[in-house]
Short mmCIF file of C-alpha atoms in Angstrom, two decimals:
data_model
loop_
_atom_site.label_atom_id
_atom_site.label_comp_id
_atom_site.label_asym_id
_atom_site.label_seq_id
_atom_site.Cartn_x
_atom_site.Cartn_y
_atom_site.Cartn_z
CA UNK A 1 -11.35 -15.29 -34.40
CA UNK A 2 -11.14 -16.27 -38.04
CA UNK A 3 -11.39 -13.84 -40.91
CA UNK A 4 -12.88 -14.26 -44.35
CA UNK A 5 -11.08 -12.19 -46.99
CA UNK A 6 -12.38 -11.87 -50.54
CA UNK A 7 -10.02 -11.07 -53.39
CA UNK A 8 -12.12 -9.35 -56.02
CA UNK A 9 -11.95 -6.82 -58.86
CA UNK A 10 -14.90 -6.91 -61.24
CA UNK A 11 -12.65 -6.96 -64.27
CA UNK A 12 -10.88 -10.10 -65.42
CA UNK A 13 -7.16 -10.54 -65.94
CA UNK A 14 -6.11 -7.99 -63.34
CA UNK A 15 -4.42 -10.49 -61.03
CA UNK A 16 -7.04 -11.81 -58.61
CA UNK A 17 -5.93 -15.41 -58.64
CA UNK A 18 -2.24 -14.47 -58.58
CA UNK A 19 -3.03 -12.27 -55.60
CA UNK A 20 -5.12 -14.92 -53.83
CA UNK A 21 -2.36 -17.49 -54.23
CA UNK A 22 0.44 -15.23 -53.03
CA UNK A 23 -1.58 -13.59 -50.26
CA UNK A 24 -2.75 -16.91 -48.83
CA UNK A 25 0.77 -18.32 -49.13
CA UNK A 26 2.21 -15.28 -47.38
CA UNK A 27 -0.20 -15.64 -44.45
CA UNK A 28 0.59 -19.35 -44.17
CA UNK A 29 4.36 -18.74 -44.38
CA UNK A 30 3.98 -16.54 -41.29
CA UNK A 31 2.44 -19.46 -39.45
CA UNK A 32 -1.24 -18.63 -39.85
CA UNK A 33 -3.49 -21.52 -40.70
CA UNK A 34 -5.02 -20.49 -44.00
CA UNK A 35 -7.32 -21.89 -46.67
CA UNK A 36 -7.81 -20.41 -50.12
CA UNK A 37 -11.05 -21.15 -51.99
CA UNK A 38 -11.56 -20.94 -55.75
CA UNK A 39 -15.01 -19.44 -56.44
CA UNK A 40 -14.49 -19.48 -60.20
CA UNK A 41 -16.74 -22.46 -60.78
CA UNK A 42 -16.45 -23.61 -64.37
CA UNK A 43 -13.00 -22.20 -65.04
CA UNK A 44 -10.78 -23.34 -62.19
CA UNK A 45 -7.42 -21.56 -62.25
CA UNK A 46 -6.31 -21.39 -58.65
CA UNK A 47 -5.19 -25.02 -58.51
CA UNK A 48 -2.95 -24.41 -61.53
CA UNK A 49 -1.32 -21.37 -60.01
CA UNK A 50 -0.90 -23.25 -56.73
CA UNK A 51 0.56 -26.22 -58.62
CA UNK A 52 -1.93 -28.77 -57.30
CA UNK A 53 -4.10 -29.39 -60.32
CA UNK A 54 -3.18 -33.05 -60.46
CA UNK A 55 -4.29 -33.62 -56.90
CA UNK A 56 -7.87 -32.41 -57.30
CA UNK A 57 -10.33 -35.22 -56.62
CA UNK A 58 -13.29 -33.49 -55.01
CA UNK A 59 -14.11 -29.81 -55.19
CA UNK A 60 -16.04 -26.96 -53.55
CA UNK A 61 -19.30 -27.83 -55.33
CA UNK A 62 -19.04 -31.50 -54.30
CA UNK A 63 -18.82 -30.33 -50.70
CA UNK A 64 -21.74 -27.89 -51.01
CA UNK A 65 -23.92 -30.61 -52.53
CA UNK A 66 -22.94 -33.19 -49.91
CA UNK A 67 -21.15 -35.47 -52.34
CA UNK A 68 -17.87 -35.23 -50.47
CA UNK A 69 -16.65 -34.26 -47.03
CA UNK A 70 -14.70 -31.04 -46.62
CA UNK A 71 -11.64 -33.02 -45.52
CA UNK A 72 -11.73 -34.97 -48.78
CA UNK A 73 -11.78 -31.85 -50.91
CA UNK A 74 -9.14 -29.78 -49.08
CA UNK A 75 -5.68 -30.07 -50.64
CA UNK A 76 -2.64 -29.40 -48.52
CA UNK A 77 -0.12 -27.11 -50.18
CA UNK A 78 3.16 -28.78 -51.01
CA UNK A 79 5.28 -25.80 -49.90
CA UNK A 80 3.70 -24.70 -46.66
CA UNK A 81 2.01 -27.03 -44.22
CA UNK A 82 -0.32 -24.33 -42.86
CA UNK A 83 -1.96 -23.74 -46.26
CA UNK A 84 -4.91 -25.59 -47.81
CA UNK A 85 -6.65 -25.16 -51.14
CA UNK A 86 -10.32 -25.78 -51.84
CA UNK A 87 -10.54 -26.04 -55.65
CA UNK A 88 -13.44 -25.08 -57.89
CA UNK A 89 -15.36 -27.48 -60.06
CA UNK A 90 -14.71 -27.38 -63.75
CA UNK A 91 -17.82 -29.25 -64.74
CA UNK A 92 -20.55 -27.33 -62.94
CA UNK A 93 -21.86 -23.84 -63.41
CA UNK A 94 -21.97 -21.03 -60.90
CA UNK A 95 -25.59 -21.67 -59.99
CA UNK A 96 -24.28 -24.58 -57.93
CA UNK A 97 -23.07 -22.01 -55.39
CA UNK A 98 -26.08 -21.65 -53.11
CA UNK A 99 -25.94 -18.98 -50.44
CA UNK A 100 -26.76 -21.48 -47.72
CA UNK A 101 -24.30 -24.04 -49.02
CA UNK A 102 -21.44 -21.54 -49.21
CA UNK A 103 -22.35 -20.25 -45.76
CA UNK A 104 -22.22 -23.73 -44.23
CA UNK A 105 -18.84 -24.55 -45.76
CA UNK A 106 -17.39 -21.23 -44.59
CA UNK A 107 -18.75 -21.75 -41.07
CA UNK A 108 -17.08 -25.15 -40.89
CA UNK A 109 -13.82 -23.69 -42.20
CA UNK A 110 -13.95 -20.93 -39.60
CA UNK A 111 -13.57 -23.54 -36.88
CA UNK A 112 -10.28 -24.72 -38.26
CA UNK A 113 -8.65 -21.81 -40.06
CA UNK A 114 -7.49 -18.34 -39.07
CA UNK A 115 -7.78 -16.93 -42.55
CA UNK A 116 -10.17 -17.94 -45.32
CA UNK A 117 -9.20 -16.35 -48.64
CA UNK A 118 -11.95 -16.35 -51.28
CA UNK A 119 -10.69 -16.01 -54.85
CA UNK A 120 -13.54 -14.33 -56.71
CA UNK A 121 -14.28 -14.85 -60.39
CA UNK A 122 -14.42 -11.81 -62.65
CA UNK A 123 -17.73 -10.11 -63.27
CA UNK A 124 -20.54 -9.24 -60.91
CA UNK A 125 -22.64 -12.37 -61.29
CA UNK A 126 -23.43 -15.08 -58.81
CA UNK A 127 -19.89 -16.44 -58.37
CA UNK A 128 -18.51 -13.00 -57.56
CA UNK A 129 -21.42 -12.17 -55.28
CA UNK A 130 -21.08 -15.43 -53.37
CA UNK A 131 -17.33 -14.92 -52.97
CA UNK A 132 -17.91 -11.54 -51.31
CA UNK A 133 -21.16 -12.24 -49.49
CA UNK A 134 -19.69 -13.59 -46.25
CA UNK A 135 -16.47 -11.56 -46.31
CA UNK A 136 -15.10 -9.62 -43.35
CA UNK A 137 -12.41 -7.91 -45.40
CA UNK A 138 -11.75 -7.39 -49.08
CA UNK A 139 -8.68 -6.98 -51.24
CA UNK A 140 -9.87 -5.03 -54.26
CA UNK A 141 -7.41 -5.71 -57.06
CA UNK A 142 -7.15 -2.92 -59.60
CA UNK A 143 -4.90 -2.19 -62.56
CA UNK A 144 -3.99 1.45 -63.14
CA UNK A 145 -6.27 1.90 -66.12
CA UNK A 146 -9.76 3.38 -66.38
CA UNK A 147 -11.86 0.31 -67.13
CA UNK A 148 -10.35 -1.64 -64.26
CA UNK A 149 -10.90 1.26 -61.89
CA UNK A 150 -14.50 1.62 -63.06
CA UNK A 151 -15.18 -2.07 -62.46
CA UNK A 152 -13.60 -1.96 -59.02
CA UNK A 153 -15.78 1.01 -58.18
CA UNK A 154 -18.81 -1.04 -59.22
CA UNK A 155 -17.72 -3.97 -57.08
CA UNK A 156 -17.23 -1.67 -54.08
CA UNK A 157 -20.79 -0.44 -54.47
CA UNK A 158 -22.18 -3.96 -54.65
CA UNK A 159 -20.16 -4.94 -51.60
CA UNK A 160 -21.80 -2.21 -49.55
CA UNK A 161 -25.26 -3.20 -50.71
CA UNK A 162 -25.32 -6.96 -51.02
CA UNK A 163 -22.97 -8.49 -48.46
CA UNK A 164 -24.10 -10.36 -45.37
CA UNK A 165 -22.67 -7.56 -43.21
CA UNK A 166 -24.66 -4.96 -45.15
CA UNK A 167 -27.86 -6.98 -44.90
CA UNK A 168 -27.38 -7.62 -41.17
CA UNK A 169 -26.61 -3.93 -40.57
CA UNK A 170 -23.17 -4.78 -39.13
CA UNK A 171 -19.97 -2.84 -39.78
CA UNK A 172 -19.27 -2.85 -43.50
CA UNK A 173 -16.59 -5.04 -45.09
CA UNK A 174 -13.12 -3.59 -44.45
CA UNK A 175 -11.69 -2.76 -47.86
CA UNK A 176 -8.10 -2.62 -49.05
CA UNK A 177 -6.99 -1.41 -52.43
CA UNK A 178 -4.27 -3.42 -54.16
CA UNK A 179 -2.90 -1.96 -57.38
CA UNK A 180 -1.33 -4.62 -59.58
CA UNK A 181 0.41 -4.76 -62.96
CA UNK A 182 1.84 -1.34 -62.22
CA UNK A 183 4.43 -0.16 -64.74
CA UNK A 184 6.33 2.87 -63.40
CA UNK A 185 7.70 3.84 -66.82
CA UNK A 186 4.23 4.03 -68.33
CA UNK A 187 2.90 6.02 -65.39
CA UNK A 188 5.82 8.45 -65.77
CA UNK A 189 5.01 8.75 -69.48
CA UNK A 190 1.38 9.51 -68.68
CA UNK A 191 0.14 6.33 -70.37
CA UNK A 192 -1.13 4.78 -67.16
CA UNK A 193 -3.13 6.18 -64.26
CA UNK A 194 -1.05 7.21 -61.28
CA UNK A 195 -1.65 5.80 -57.82
CA UNK A 196 -3.15 9.13 -56.78
CA UNK A 197 -5.62 9.02 -59.68
CA UNK A 198 -6.80 5.57 -58.65
CA UNK A 199 -7.00 6.47 -54.97
CA UNK A 200 -8.95 9.63 -55.64
CA UNK A 201 -11.64 7.69 -57.44
CA UNK A 202 -11.91 4.61 -55.31
CA UNK A 203 -11.36 6.34 -51.97
CA UNK A 204 -10.34 3.26 -49.98
CA UNK A 205 -7.00 2.69 -48.20
CA UNK A 206 -4.09 1.38 -50.26
CA UNK A 207 -2.51 -1.85 -49.04
CA UNK A 208 0.08 -2.23 -51.75
CA UNK A 209 1.33 -1.75 -55.29
CA UNK A 210 2.57 -4.79 -57.19
CA UNK A 211 4.69 -3.97 -60.24
CA UNK A 212 4.20 -5.82 -63.50
CA UNK A 213 6.87 -8.46 -63.72
CA UNK A 214 7.78 -11.40 -65.89
CA UNK A 215 8.28 -13.47 -62.82
CA UNK A 216 4.49 -13.54 -62.30
CA UNK A 217 4.00 -15.39 -65.57
CA UNK A 218 6.88 -17.72 -64.86
CA UNK A 219 5.51 -18.42 -61.39
CA UNK A 220 2.06 -19.17 -62.78
CA UNK A 221 3.44 -21.55 -65.34
CA UNK A 222 5.53 -23.29 -62.72
CA UNK A 223 2.61 -23.51 -60.29
CA UNK A 224 4.52 -21.76 -57.53
CA UNK A 225 2.97 -18.54 -56.15
CA UNK A 226 5.22 -15.60 -56.98
CA UNK A 227 5.61 -14.65 -53.31
CA UNK A 228 8.07 -17.58 -53.06
CA UNK A 229 10.32 -15.77 -55.56
CA UNK A 230 12.26 -13.55 -53.18
CA UNK A 231 14.29 -12.00 -56.00
CA UNK A 232 11.35 -10.68 -57.99
CA UNK A 233 9.89 -7.25 -57.34
CA UNK A 234 6.37 -8.75 -57.50
CA UNK A 235 7.20 -11.38 -54.90
CA UNK A 236 8.64 -8.75 -52.58
CA UNK A 237 5.66 -6.48 -53.12
CA UNK A 238 3.27 -9.30 -52.16
CA UNK A 239 5.34 -9.95 -49.06
CA UNK A 240 4.88 -6.29 -48.14
CA UNK A 241 1.12 -6.60 -48.69
CA UNK A 242 0.86 -9.54 -46.29
CA UNK A 243 2.97 -7.73 -43.71
CA UNK A 244 0.80 -4.62 -43.93
CA UNK A 245 -2.34 -6.71 -43.70
CA UNK A 246 -1.03 -8.14 -40.44
CA UNK A 247 -0.40 -4.66 -39.10
CA UNK A 248 3.25 -4.00 -39.97
CA UNK A 249 4.30 -0.61 -41.34
CA UNK A 250 6.15 -0.92 -44.62
CA UNK A 251 6.93 1.85 -47.12
CA UNK A 252 5.69 1.44 -50.69
CA UNK A 253 8.36 0.20 -53.10
CA UNK A 254 8.90 -0.12 -56.86
CA UNK A 255 6.94 3.02 -57.71
CA UNK A 256 9.66 4.83 -59.64
CA UNK A 257 11.09 3.83 -63.02
CA UNK A 258 14.21 1.72 -62.67
CA UNK A 259 17.38 3.70 -63.39
CA UNK A 260 18.96 1.97 -66.31
CA UNK A 261 22.72 1.69 -66.32
CA UNK A 262 24.85 2.70 -69.26
CA UNK A 263 25.16 -0.83 -70.65
CA UNK A 264 21.44 -1.51 -70.25
CA UNK A 265 20.60 1.65 -72.10
CA UNK A 266 22.99 0.65 -74.84
CA UNK A 267 21.73 -2.88 -75.28
CA UNK A 268 18.15 -2.59 -74.02
CA UNK A 269 17.14 -4.88 -71.20
CA UNK B 1 -29.09 35.40 -59.37
CA UNK B 2 -28.24 37.85 -62.13
CA UNK B 3 -24.50 37.39 -61.64
CA UNK B 4 -24.12 33.72 -62.52
CA UNK B 5 -26.96 33.81 -65.02
CA UNK B 6 -24.98 36.10 -67.20
CA UNK B 7 -21.57 34.90 -68.22
CA UNK B 8 -22.20 32.00 -70.54
CA UNK B 9 -25.67 33.32 -71.20
CA UNK B 10 -24.54 36.58 -72.68
CA UNK B 11 -21.90 34.99 -74.81
CA UNK B 12 -24.31 32.52 -76.29
CA UNK B 13 -27.56 34.43 -76.49
CA UNK B 14 -26.59 38.07 -76.69
CA UNK B 15 -27.62 40.67 -74.13
CA UNK B 16 -31.22 40.98 -73.03
CA UNK B 17 -31.92 44.69 -72.91
CA UNK B 18 -35.10 46.60 -72.13
CA UNK B 19 -36.08 49.52 -74.32
CA UNK B 20 -38.72 52.15 -73.57
CA UNK B 21 -40.08 53.54 -70.28
CA UNK B 22 -39.80 51.75 -66.96
CA UNK B 23 -42.49 49.02 -66.85
CA UNK B 24 -45.41 49.23 -64.41
CA UNK B 25 -45.45 45.51 -63.82
CA UNK B 26 -43.30 42.50 -64.33
CA UNK B 27 -44.27 38.82 -64.20
CA UNK B 28 -41.71 36.62 -62.56
CA UNK B 29 -41.90 32.99 -61.63
CA UNK B 30 -41.18 31.88 -58.08
CA UNK B 31 -41.53 28.61 -56.23
CA UNK B 32 -43.26 28.41 -52.87
CA UNK B 33 -43.56 25.42 -50.66
CA UNK B 34 -47.16 25.19 -49.56
CA UNK B 35 -48.56 22.81 -46.99
CA UNK B 36 -51.10 20.47 -48.56
CA UNK B 37 -54.10 19.47 -46.46
CA UNK B 38 -55.26 16.01 -47.48
CA UNK B 39 -58.95 15.47 -46.84
CA UNK B 40 -59.95 11.88 -46.28
CA UNK B 41 -63.59 12.70 -45.61
CA UNK B 42 -65.93 15.53 -46.43
CA UNK B 43 -67.69 15.93 -43.08
CA UNK B 44 -66.86 19.50 -41.90
CA UNK B 45 -67.31 18.53 -38.24
CA UNK B 46 -64.80 15.69 -38.39
CA UNK B 47 -62.30 17.74 -40.36
CA UNK B 48 -62.58 20.63 -37.93
CA UNK B 49 -62.04 18.34 -34.94
CA UNK B 50 -58.95 16.83 -36.55
CA UNK B 51 -57.59 20.24 -37.50
CA UNK B 52 -58.15 21.63 -34.01
CA UNK B 53 -56.28 18.70 -32.57
CA UNK B 54 -53.38 19.36 -34.91
CA UNK B 55 -53.26 23.06 -34.32
CA UNK B 56 -53.55 22.54 -30.56
CA UNK B 57 -50.12 20.97 -30.69
CA UNK B 58 -48.79 24.50 -30.93
CA UNK B 59 -47.98 24.49 -34.60
CA UNK B 60 -47.59 28.26 -34.95
CA UNK B 61 -46.29 27.54 -38.40
CA UNK B 62 -49.85 27.17 -39.64
CA UNK B 63 -51.06 30.45 -38.22
CA UNK B 64 -52.14 32.38 -41.30
CA UNK B 65 -50.50 29.84 -43.57
CA UNK B 66 -51.68 29.41 -47.15
CA UNK B 67 -52.74 25.81 -47.73
CA UNK B 68 -53.73 23.73 -50.71
CA UNK B 69 -56.60 21.32 -50.11
CA UNK B 70 -56.07 17.90 -51.66
CA UNK B 71 -59.33 16.19 -52.56
CA UNK B 72 -57.96 13.10 -54.28
CA UNK B 73 -59.12 10.76 -51.49
CA UNK B 74 -62.72 12.02 -51.65
CA UNK B 75 -63.27 12.38 -55.38
CA UNK B 76 -66.92 11.94 -56.28
CA UNK B 77 -68.03 12.76 -52.75
CA UNK B 78 -70.32 15.78 -52.37
CA UNK B 79 -68.32 18.09 -50.15
CA UNK B 80 -69.81 21.21 -48.50
CA UNK B 81 -66.75 23.14 -49.60
CA UNK B 82 -68.01 26.56 -48.57
CA UNK B 83 -68.70 25.39 -45.03
CA UNK B 84 -65.33 23.67 -44.85
CA UNK B 85 -63.40 26.69 -46.10
CA UNK B 86 -65.18 28.94 -43.61
CA UNK B 87 -64.20 26.63 -40.75
CA UNK B 88 -60.60 26.53 -41.96
CA UNK B 89 -60.43 30.32 -42.14
CA UNK B 90 -61.75 30.56 -38.59
CA UNK B 91 -58.81 28.38 -37.59
CA UNK B 92 -56.59 31.00 -39.23
CA UNK B 93 -55.67 28.92 -42.24
CA UNK B 94 -55.75 30.57 -45.66
CA UNK B 95 -56.96 28.10 -48.29
CA UNK B 96 -55.58 29.23 -51.66
CA UNK B 97 -56.37 26.32 -53.91
CA UNK B 98 -57.50 22.75 -54.35
CA UNK B 99 -56.16 19.84 -56.29
CA UNK B 100 -56.95 16.24 -57.12
CA UNK B 101 -60.76 16.61 -56.96
CA UNK B 102 -63.38 15.75 -59.56
CA UNK B 103 -64.83 18.19 -62.08
CA UNK B 104 -67.75 19.19 -59.84
CA UNK B 105 -65.48 19.82 -56.84
CA UNK B 106 -63.15 21.92 -59.01
CA UNK B 107 -66.06 23.94 -60.42
CA UNK B 108 -67.24 24.66 -56.88
CA UNK B 109 -63.73 25.65 -55.81
CA UNK B 110 -63.44 28.12 -58.70
CA UNK B 111 -66.76 29.65 -57.79
CA UNK B 112 -65.47 30.16 -54.26
CA UNK B 113 -62.44 31.99 -55.60
CA UNK B 114 -59.87 29.23 -55.19
CA UNK B 115 -57.28 28.18 -57.71
CA UNK B 116 -57.26 24.65 -59.09
CA UNK B 117 -53.73 23.30 -59.02
CA UNK B 118 -52.52 20.41 -61.09
CA UNK B 119 -49.47 19.16 -59.24
CA UNK B 120 -49.87 15.52 -58.32
CA UNK B 121 -49.16 13.97 -54.97
CA UNK B 122 -46.15 11.68 -54.61
CA UNK B 123 -47.44 8.12 -54.59
CA UNK B 124 -46.64 7.35 -50.95
CA UNK B 125 -48.77 10.27 -49.84
CA UNK B 126 -51.75 8.70 -51.54
CA UNK B 127 -51.77 5.92 -48.99
CA UNK B 128 -55.18 4.94 -47.63
CA UNK B 129 -56.25 6.66 -44.46
CA UNK B 130 -56.14 4.30 -41.50
CA UNK B 131 -58.00 6.33 -38.90
CA UNK B 132 -60.83 8.77 -39.40
CA UNK B 133 -58.93 11.72 -37.94
CA UNK B 134 -56.09 11.40 -40.43
CA UNK B 135 -56.81 14.77 -42.01
CA UNK B 136 -53.12 15.52 -41.67
CA UNK B 137 -51.21 18.51 -42.98
CA UNK B 138 -48.34 17.23 -45.13
CA UNK B 139 -44.76 18.03 -44.22
CA UNK B 140 -42.53 20.07 -46.48
CA UNK B 141 -40.39 17.71 -48.60
CA UNK B 142 -37.26 16.45 -46.90
CA UNK B 143 -33.90 16.48 -48.61
CA UNK B 144 -32.09 13.16 -48.88
CA UNK B 145 -28.52 13.31 -47.61
CA UNK B 146 -25.93 10.82 -48.90
CA UNK B 147 -22.61 10.65 -47.09
CA UNK B 148 -20.98 7.71 -48.89
CA UNK B 149 -19.48 7.85 -52.38
CA UNK B 150 -21.96 6.95 -55.11
CA UNK B 151 -20.07 4.37 -57.15
CA UNK B 152 -20.22 3.14 -60.73
CA UNK B 153 -23.51 1.35 -61.36
CA UNK B 154 -25.22 2.77 -58.30
CA UNK B 155 -28.22 5.04 -58.50
CA UNK B 156 -29.47 7.32 -55.76
CA UNK B 157 -32.92 8.91 -56.03
CA UNK B 158 -34.34 11.61 -53.83
CA UNK B 159 -38.08 11.23 -54.24
CA UNK B 160 -40.13 14.34 -53.76
CA UNK B 161 -37.25 16.59 -52.74
CA UNK B 162 -33.63 17.63 -52.96
CA UNK B 163 -30.58 15.42 -52.95
CA UNK B 164 -27.53 16.45 -50.96
CA UNK B 165 -24.27 14.62 -51.68
CA UNK B 166 -21.35 14.86 -49.27
CA UNK B 167 -19.05 12.38 -51.06
CA UNK B 168 -18.05 12.03 -54.70
CA UNK B 169 -20.35 10.75 -57.42
CA UNK B 170 -18.07 8.55 -59.52
CA UNK B 171 -18.12 7.97 -63.28
CA UNK B 172 -20.86 5.52 -64.17
CA UNK B 173 -22.97 6.47 -61.14
CA UNK B 174 -26.31 8.25 -61.39
CA UNK B 175 -27.88 10.70 -58.97
CA UNK B 176 -31.50 11.65 -59.47
CA UNK B 177 -33.84 14.01 -57.62
CA UNK B 178 -37.36 15.34 -57.97
CA UNK B 179 -35.91 18.59 -56.64
CA UNK B 180 -32.43 20.05 -56.88
CA UNK B 181 -29.08 18.29 -56.48
CA UNK B 182 -26.40 19.73 -54.24
CA UNK B 183 -23.00 18.03 -54.54
CA UNK B 184 -20.35 19.11 -52.06
CA UNK B 185 -17.78 16.82 -53.64
CA UNK B 186 -16.74 16.05 -57.21
CA UNK B 187 -19.68 15.25 -59.47
CA UNK B 188 -18.31 12.85 -62.06
CA UNK B 189 -21.27 10.69 -62.99
CA UNK B 190 -24.71 11.58 -64.28
CA UNK B 191 -26.91 14.06 -62.44
CA UNK B 192 -30.61 14.48 -63.19
CA UNK B 193 -32.59 17.09 -61.28
CA UNK B 194 -36.32 17.81 -61.44
CA UNK B 195 -37.09 14.43 -62.99
CA UNK B 196 -40.83 14.83 -62.31
CA UNK B 197 -40.76 17.96 -64.40
CA UNK B 198 -39.73 20.68 -61.95
CA UNK B 199 -38.16 23.23 -64.29
CA UNK B 200 -36.96 25.29 -61.32
CA UNK B 201 -34.72 22.49 -60.08
CA UNK B 202 -30.98 23.05 -60.30
CA UNK B 203 -27.75 21.19 -59.92
CA UNK B 204 -25.04 22.69 -57.76
CA UNK B 205 -21.59 21.24 -57.32
CA UNK B 206 -18.25 22.16 -55.83
CA UNK B 207 -16.46 20.39 -58.66
CA UNK B 208 -18.16 19.79 -62.00
CA UNK B 209 -16.81 16.81 -63.91
CA UNK B 210 -20.15 15.26 -64.83
CA UNK B 211 -20.77 12.95 -67.77
CA UNK B 212 -24.33 14.17 -68.14
CA UNK B 213 -26.52 16.78 -66.49
CA UNK B 214 -30.27 17.17 -66.87
CA UNK B 215 -33.02 19.38 -65.50
CA UNK B 216 -36.65 18.39 -66.08
CA UNK B 217 -35.72 16.13 -68.95
CA UNK B 218 -33.50 18.62 -70.76
CA UNK B 219 -30.07 17.09 -70.78
CA UNK B 220 -26.59 17.78 -71.91
CA UNK B 221 -23.86 15.20 -72.39
CA UNK B 222 -20.28 16.10 -71.72
CA UNK B 223 -17.63 14.06 -73.41
CA UNK B 224 -14.40 16.04 -73.30
CA UNK B 225 -16.19 19.32 -73.84
CA UNK B 226 -16.92 20.72 -70.40
CA UNK B 227 -16.30 24.45 -70.76
CA UNK B 228 -13.00 25.56 -69.26
CA UNK B 229 -14.60 28.01 -66.81
CA UNK B 230 -16.63 25.29 -65.10
CA UNK B 231 -14.61 22.10 -65.53
CA UNK B 232 -13.45 20.89 -62.12
CA UNK B 233 -14.87 24.05 -60.57
CA UNK B 234 -17.88 25.09 -58.53
CA UNK B 235 -20.78 25.37 -60.95
CA UNK B 236 -24.51 25.27 -61.29
CA UNK B 237 -26.85 23.95 -63.95
CA UNK B 238 -30.33 25.31 -64.50
CA UNK B 239 -32.98 25.75 -67.16
CA UNK B 240 -33.73 28.91 -69.00
CA UNK B 241 -36.68 28.18 -71.20
CA UNK B 242 -35.79 24.92 -72.84
CA UNK B 243 -32.10 25.60 -72.68
CA UNK B 244 -29.79 24.16 -70.10
CA UNK B 245 -27.33 26.69 -68.76
CA UNK B 246 -24.06 25.67 -67.13
CA UNK B 247 -22.35 28.49 -65.33
CA UNK B 248 -19.71 29.06 -62.68
CA UNK B 249 -21.09 29.59 -59.20
CA UNK B 250 -21.06 33.22 -58.12
CA UNK B 251 -18.38 33.91 -55.57
CA UNK B 252 -16.25 31.01 -56.74
CA UNK B 253 -12.73 32.33 -57.02
CA UNK B 254 -11.38 32.26 -60.54
CA UNK B 255 -7.95 30.80 -60.90
#
C-alpha cells in the first residue's frame, strides 16, 4: 500500500524543499521505492537541491496536460536507484495544476512507488492546496518562531477542511511536526521559541528537530541532499526523522547548546 | 454573581452603594428561554389539531408553559386571535406574547393583553412550511460543541446559541456565537459572543490569553495588556451597560 506524504509549512524559507529532498532520499536509502514531486510550479527548486537540474526535459505539468508520458518526466536520482524526481515546470503558473490531473498522476505513481513525497510551495494558494489534497500523511515543517508557527497552524486548519480525506469523510491526514532551523543557543537565550512552546500551540506529534547547520547550505549548493552528509548534525537529524517515520524509536538529539571547549571559547568557532 | 462582578469593577468604577430605606421593589433583568410557536396558518381548527398531535406525544414540558406566538408566516392574514388563544389555553399553554406579525395583528394582541416582542427568528427557522400541520413548537437553541483545536485563519460560529470549545483556540483564530462562549481550553484568538446583540451573553474560559474579546459588539483588544489577575487564568467577560468587564472566575484559586 503506497503512501502520499506532503511536506508543507505555509511560510516560505523554513526548509520544505530541503526536508523533501532528505526525507525522500532517506526512505530510498532504506530500500523503499520513492518518488518526490515538486509542486512549486513556476519556481522549481527541488531539482537544484537534488542536483538534477540539467537532466530536466519534461515536467509535472507536461504530464498533467498529456504532453509527455510519466516515464519521460521522471528523473532517476544519481545517488540512490530507488529514488525518482518529478520536477516542476518553470514556465507555467500554478493554475496548470488541476485537481483531476494531479489525482491521475498520483494514482499512476501509486502503482509503482511505496512513498510519494509532495514538496509543497509556500503559501496557501492552489499549489499548496494541490500538494496536500491527496495526502495520507503530512510533515509540517516549522521554524521555532511565531510567524512560522502561525502559518503552520493555518495550514493544519486547511488540511482538515480541504483535503480529499476530509471531503470524503475518511480518517484525517496523519500529521507530523518537524521543527527545523533550530538553534539551541538562541532557545537557551530566550530569543527563539522552545520545542514545548511550538508543541503547545500546534498540538500535533513531533517527529524530529533539525538544528540549523551550515552543511544544509553547502549541501543545497552542491545538489546533494544533506542526509548524505553523515557528519553533519542536520544530516543525522534527518536520518532520525526517516527512522521514526518508519516506526523506529529514536531519542531527540542536538537540543542543547554545544559545550564549547577552552580553545573554541578563546578563538570563537 | 456578585463575587466576580466586583473585583475589577470596584477598582475601576468605585463602589455602588445604596442610601436610604430598604426599597420596596427592584427591577432586574433576566433571560428566559421561551418556546416559540410558529403559526403557518390562521385557522384555529387546524392549529388546534396540530397542537393536540404534538402534545399527545407526551411533551409534559409544555404543560403550563409560557409560549410566544410567531406570526411572521401569516402576516397580513386576518387571524381570529382571541379564538386561537382560548384554544391554546385550554391545551394548558400560556401565551405571553406575539412577534413577527403585522400592525393589525399586534394591535389585536395588545388588546388581548399580550406583549409584542421584537426578537427576530433565526433565518433557518423562517423556512417555508411544507405540510399544513407544521405548526411546530420550536426547540430551545442547541449549543455547538467543538472538540478540535480552532487554528489560525479558522472561524467557528454557533448560530442561535452557545459555543462550547473543548480544545484550544489558537492565535489568529476566531470563535463567534449568538449566545455565550465557553472555552475549556486556552482561548488565544478572538472571541465574540452575542453577535446578534444579546447583551447578556458572556465569555467563559479556563485560560484567558485572547487577542480580542467582544460581547454584543462591544470589544476590547488585548495586546500585551491582559490584566495580571486574569492572564492565563480562568476568567469571564461580560457587559455592564456599555462597558466590557473582564474578571477572574469565582472559585478559581489564586496563585
